mmCIF file of C-alpha atoms in Angstrom:
data_model
loop_
_atom_site.group_PDB
_atom_site.id
_atom_site.type_symbol
_atom_site.label_atom_id
_atom_site.label_comp_id
_atom_site.label_asym_id
_atom_site.label_seq_id
_atom_site.Cartn_x
_atom_site.Cartn_y
_atom_site.Cartn_z
ATOM 1 C CA MET A 607 0.000 0.000 0.000
ATOM 2 C CA PRO A 608 1.487 3.384 -0.975
ATOM 3 C CA VAL A 609 2.347 5.817 1.779
ATOM 4 C CA THR A 610 0.965 9.334 1.410
ATOM 5 C CA ASP A 611 1.380 12.574 3.305
ATOM 6 C CA ALA A 612 -2.079 13.787 2.290
ATOM 7 C CA PRO A 613 -4.105 14.941 5.285
ATOM 8 C CA ILE A 614 -7.101 12.855 6.256
ATOM 9 C CA PRO A 615 -10.283 14.870 5.676
ATOM 10 C CA PRO A 616 -12.296 15.557 8.841
ATOM 11 C CA TYR A 617 -15.537 14.243 7.284
ATOM 12 C CA ASP A 618 -16.301 11.072 5.360
ATOM 13 C CA GLY A 619 -17.794 12.250 2.078
ATOM 14 C CA PRO A 620 -20.907 14.354 1.482
ATOM 15 C CA ARG A 621 -23.049 12.276 3.822
ATOM 16 C CA GLY A 622 -20.428 12.596 6.563
ATOM 17 C CA ILE A 623 -20.636 16.373 6.303
ATOM 18 C CA LEU A 624 -24.440 16.228 6.141
ATOM 19 C CA HIS A 625 -24.601 14.389 9.463
ATOM 20 C CA ALA A 626 -21.926 16.502 11.191
ATOM 21 C CA ASP A 627 -22.647 19.345 13.591
ATOM 22 C CA ARG A 628 -23.405 22.392 11.422
ATOM 23 C CA HIS A 629 -21.477 24.828 13.611
ATOM 24 C CA ASP A 630 -18.422 22.568 13.565
ATOM 25 C CA VAL A 631 -18.618 22.402 9.770
ATOM 26 C CA ALA A 632 -19.098 26.187 9.552
ATOM 27 C CA ALA A 633 -16.031 26.842 11.737
ATOM 28 C CA ARG A 634 -13.838 24.455 9.741
ATOM 29 C CA LEU A 635 -15.093 25.828 6.430
ATOM 30 C CA PHE A 636 -14.520 29.446 7.482
ATOM 31 C CA VAL A 637 -10.920 28.811 8.476
ATOM 32 C CA SER A 638 -10.039 26.501 5.577
ATOM 33 C CA THR A 639 -11.590 28.839 3.008
ATOM 34 C CA PHE A 640 -10.227 32.174 4.126
ATOM 35 C CA LEU A 641 -6.815 31.221 5.500
ATOM 36 C CA LYS A 642 -6.047 29.463 2.214
ATOM 37 C CA ARG A 643 -6.776 32.624 0.242
ATOM 38 C CA ASN A 644 -4.380 34.683 2.335
ATOM 39 C CA THR A 645 -1.440 35.693 0.226
ATOM 40 C CA SER A 646 -0.133 38.426 2.473
ATOM 41 C CA ALA A 647 0.351 38.855 6.168
ATOM 42 C CA LEU A 648 -2.714 39.375 8.325
ATOM 43 C CA PRO A 649 -4.326 41.568 9.448
ATOM 44 C CA ARG A 650 -5.435 42.902 6.110
ATOM 45 C CA VAL A 651 -7.511 45.933 5.306
ATOM 46 C CA ASP A 652 -9.022 44.478 2.151
ATOM 47 C CA PHE A 653 -11.552 41.802 2.979
ATOM 48 C CA GLU A 654 -11.255 38.303 1.618
ATOM 49 C CA VAL A 655 -13.865 37.476 -1.027
ATOM 50 C CA VAL A 656 -15.045 34.052 -2.171
ATOM 51 C CA GLY A 657 -17.867 32.897 -4.437
ATOM 52 C CA MET A 658 -20.185 29.940 -3.932
ATOM 53 C CA ALA A 659 -18.076 27.695 -6.162
ATOM 54 C CA GLY A 660 -15.082 28.311 -3.892
ATOM 55 C CA LEU A 661 -17.113 27.405 -0.812
ATOM 56 C CA GLN A 662 -18.398 24.244 -2.449
ATOM 57 C CA GLY A 663 -14.872 23.204 -3.388
ATOM 58 C CA GLU A 664 -13.540 23.823 0.120
ATOM 59 C CA LEU A 665 -16.453 21.954 1.687
ATOM 60 C CA ALA A 666 -15.935 19.001 -0.660
ATOM 61 C CA GLU A 667 -12.251 18.988 0.289
ATOM 62 C CA LEU A 668 -13.232 18.748 3.975
ATOM 63 C CA GLY A 669 -15.266 15.677 3.005
ATOM 64 C CA GLY A 670 -12.504 14.137 0.925
ATOM 65 C CA TYR A 671 -14.313 14.283 -2.427
ATOM 66 C CA SER A 672 -14.210 16.455 -5.540
ATOM 67 C CA MET A 673 -16.936 18.771 -6.816
ATOM 68 C CA GLY A 674 -15.606 18.649 -10.383
ATOM 69 C CA SER A 675 -17.572 15.573 -11.354
ATOM 70 C CA PHE A 676 -20.793 16.898 -9.815
ATOM 71 C CA THR A 677 -21.032 20.502 -10.971
ATOM 72 C CA LEU A 678 -22.302 19.618 -14.448
ATOM 73 C CA PHE A 679 -25.118 17.542 -13.017
ATOM 74 C CA ALA A 680 -26.931 19.769 -10.521
ATOM 75 C CA THR A 681 -29.483 17.067 -9.721
ATOM 76 C CA ARG A 682 -26.893 14.682 -8.325
ATOM 77 C CA GLN A 683 -27.041 14.275 -4.584
ATOM 78 C CA PRO A 684 -23.417 15.201 -3.624
ATOM 79 C CA TRP A 685 -23.722 18.518 -5.473
ATOM 80 C CA ALA A 686 -27.064 19.278 -3.804
ATOM 81 C CA ILE A 687 -25.787 18.349 -0.333
ATOM 82 C CA THR A 688 -22.623 20.421 -0.772
ATOM 83 C CA THR A 689 -24.533 23.460 -2.024
ATOM 84 C CA GLN A 690 -27.084 23.255 0.788
ATOM 85 C CA LEU A 691 -24.420 22.951 3.468
ATOM 86 C CA ALA A 692 -22.294 25.765 2.026
ATOM 87 C CA LEU A 693 -25.327 28.061 2.182
ATOM 88 C CA GLU A 694 -26.101 26.966 5.743
ATOM 89 C CA CYS A 695 -22.515 27.790 6.739
ATOM 90 C CA VAL A 696 -22.806 31.270 5.223
ATOM 91 C CA LEU A 697 -26.005 31.855 7.222
ATOM 92 C CA ILE A 698 -24.199 30.822 10.414
ATOM 93 C CA TRP A 699 -21.315 33.187 9.571
ATOM 94 C CA GLU A 700 -23.766 36.013 9.014
ATOM 95 C CA ARG A 701 -25.527 35.367 12.328
ATOM 96 C CA ALA A 702 -22.109 35.412 14.027
ATOM 97 C CA SER A 703 -21.193 38.652 12.174
ATOM 98 C CA ILE A 704 -17.893 37.250 10.885
ATOM 99 C CA ALA A 705 -18.723 37.157 7.158
ATOM 100 C CA ALA A 706 -21.571 38.276 4.922
ATOM 101 C CA ARG A 707 -22.936 37.869 1.418
ATOM 102 C CA TYR A 708 -22.138 40.702 -0.951
ATOM 103 C CA GLY A 709 -23.811 40.041 -4.277
ATOM 104 C CA ASP A 710 -22.814 36.548 -5.330
ATOM 105 C CA GLN A 711 -19.740 36.563 -3.121
ATOM 106 C CA VAL A 712 -18.926 36.225 0.571
ATOM 107 C CA VAL A 713 -16.651 38.687 2.343
ATOM 108 C CA VAL A 714 -14.942 38.396 5.706
ATOM 109 C CA LEU A 715 -16.002 41.099 8.134
ATOM 110 C CA GLU A 716 -13.665 42.700 10.676
ATOM 111 C CA PRO A 717 -14.573 40.255 13.498
ATOM 112 C CA GLY A 718 -13.812 37.436 11.074
ATOM 113 C CA MET A 719 -10.407 38.912 10.311
ATOM 114 C CA ARG A 720 -9.649 38.866 14.055
ATOM 115 C CA ILE A 721 -10.463 35.157 14.034
ATOM 116 C CA LEU A 722 -8.070 34.544 11.151
ATOM 117 C CA VAL A 723 -5.174 36.302 12.907
ATOM 118 C CA SER A 724 -5.719 34.525 16.222
ATOM 119 C CA SER A 725 -3.310 31.836 17.363
ATOM 120 C CA GLU A 726 -6.073 29.206 17.116
ATOM 121 C CA PRO A 727 -8.404 30.326 14.323
ATOM 122 C CA GLU A 728 -10.637 27.245 14.351
ATOM 123 C CA ALA A 729 -11.280 27.527 18.095
ATOM 124 C CA ALA A 730 -11.876 31.272 17.752
ATOM 125 C CA ALA A 731 -14.349 30.665 14.907
ATOM 126 C CA ASP A 732 -16.127 28.044 16.984
ATOM 127 C CA ARG A 733 -16.418 30.478 19.914
ATOM 128 C CA ALA A 734 -17.777 33.238 17.654
ATOM 129 C CA MET A 735 -20.434 30.920 16.273
ATOM 130 C CA GLU A 736 -21.325 29.376 19.636
ATOM 131 C CA ARG A 737 -23.778 32.158 20.431
ATOM 132 C CA THR A 738 -25.700 31.422 17.226
ATOM 133 C CA ARG A 739 -26.479 27.841 18.245
ATOM 134 C CA PRO A 740 -30.159 27.197 18.801
ATOM 135 C CA THR A 741 -31.046 26.666 22.457
ATOM 136 C CA SER A 742 -33.021 23.623 23.492
#
């Protein structure tokens, strides 16, 4: 069996993401999406911008699958699941005031930039979104 240094995705395919805690997925997606796009040192004045296709690709990567084979066939289940969950994550980010939709793109807001420059961005994102969790 070949040895690989590729990281193990945190979720097992589209169904694994579907059944995961939404706030956990939103925190992971926020950090993986916007830290990857950083080409200069943080903090930045210009906000990071990403479109829906970028979110879908990042979310698929967290699940260990590729969106490429699904984007041409919008009725296929993995594409639908990935799109639905990406939109749910954006709604969570908006409720937490760390990112917002701007036209057909998503921009990081100033509180979100503070998350990205923190020493533990995923934990900071999780804390920011904690207050948006529904109460029982």
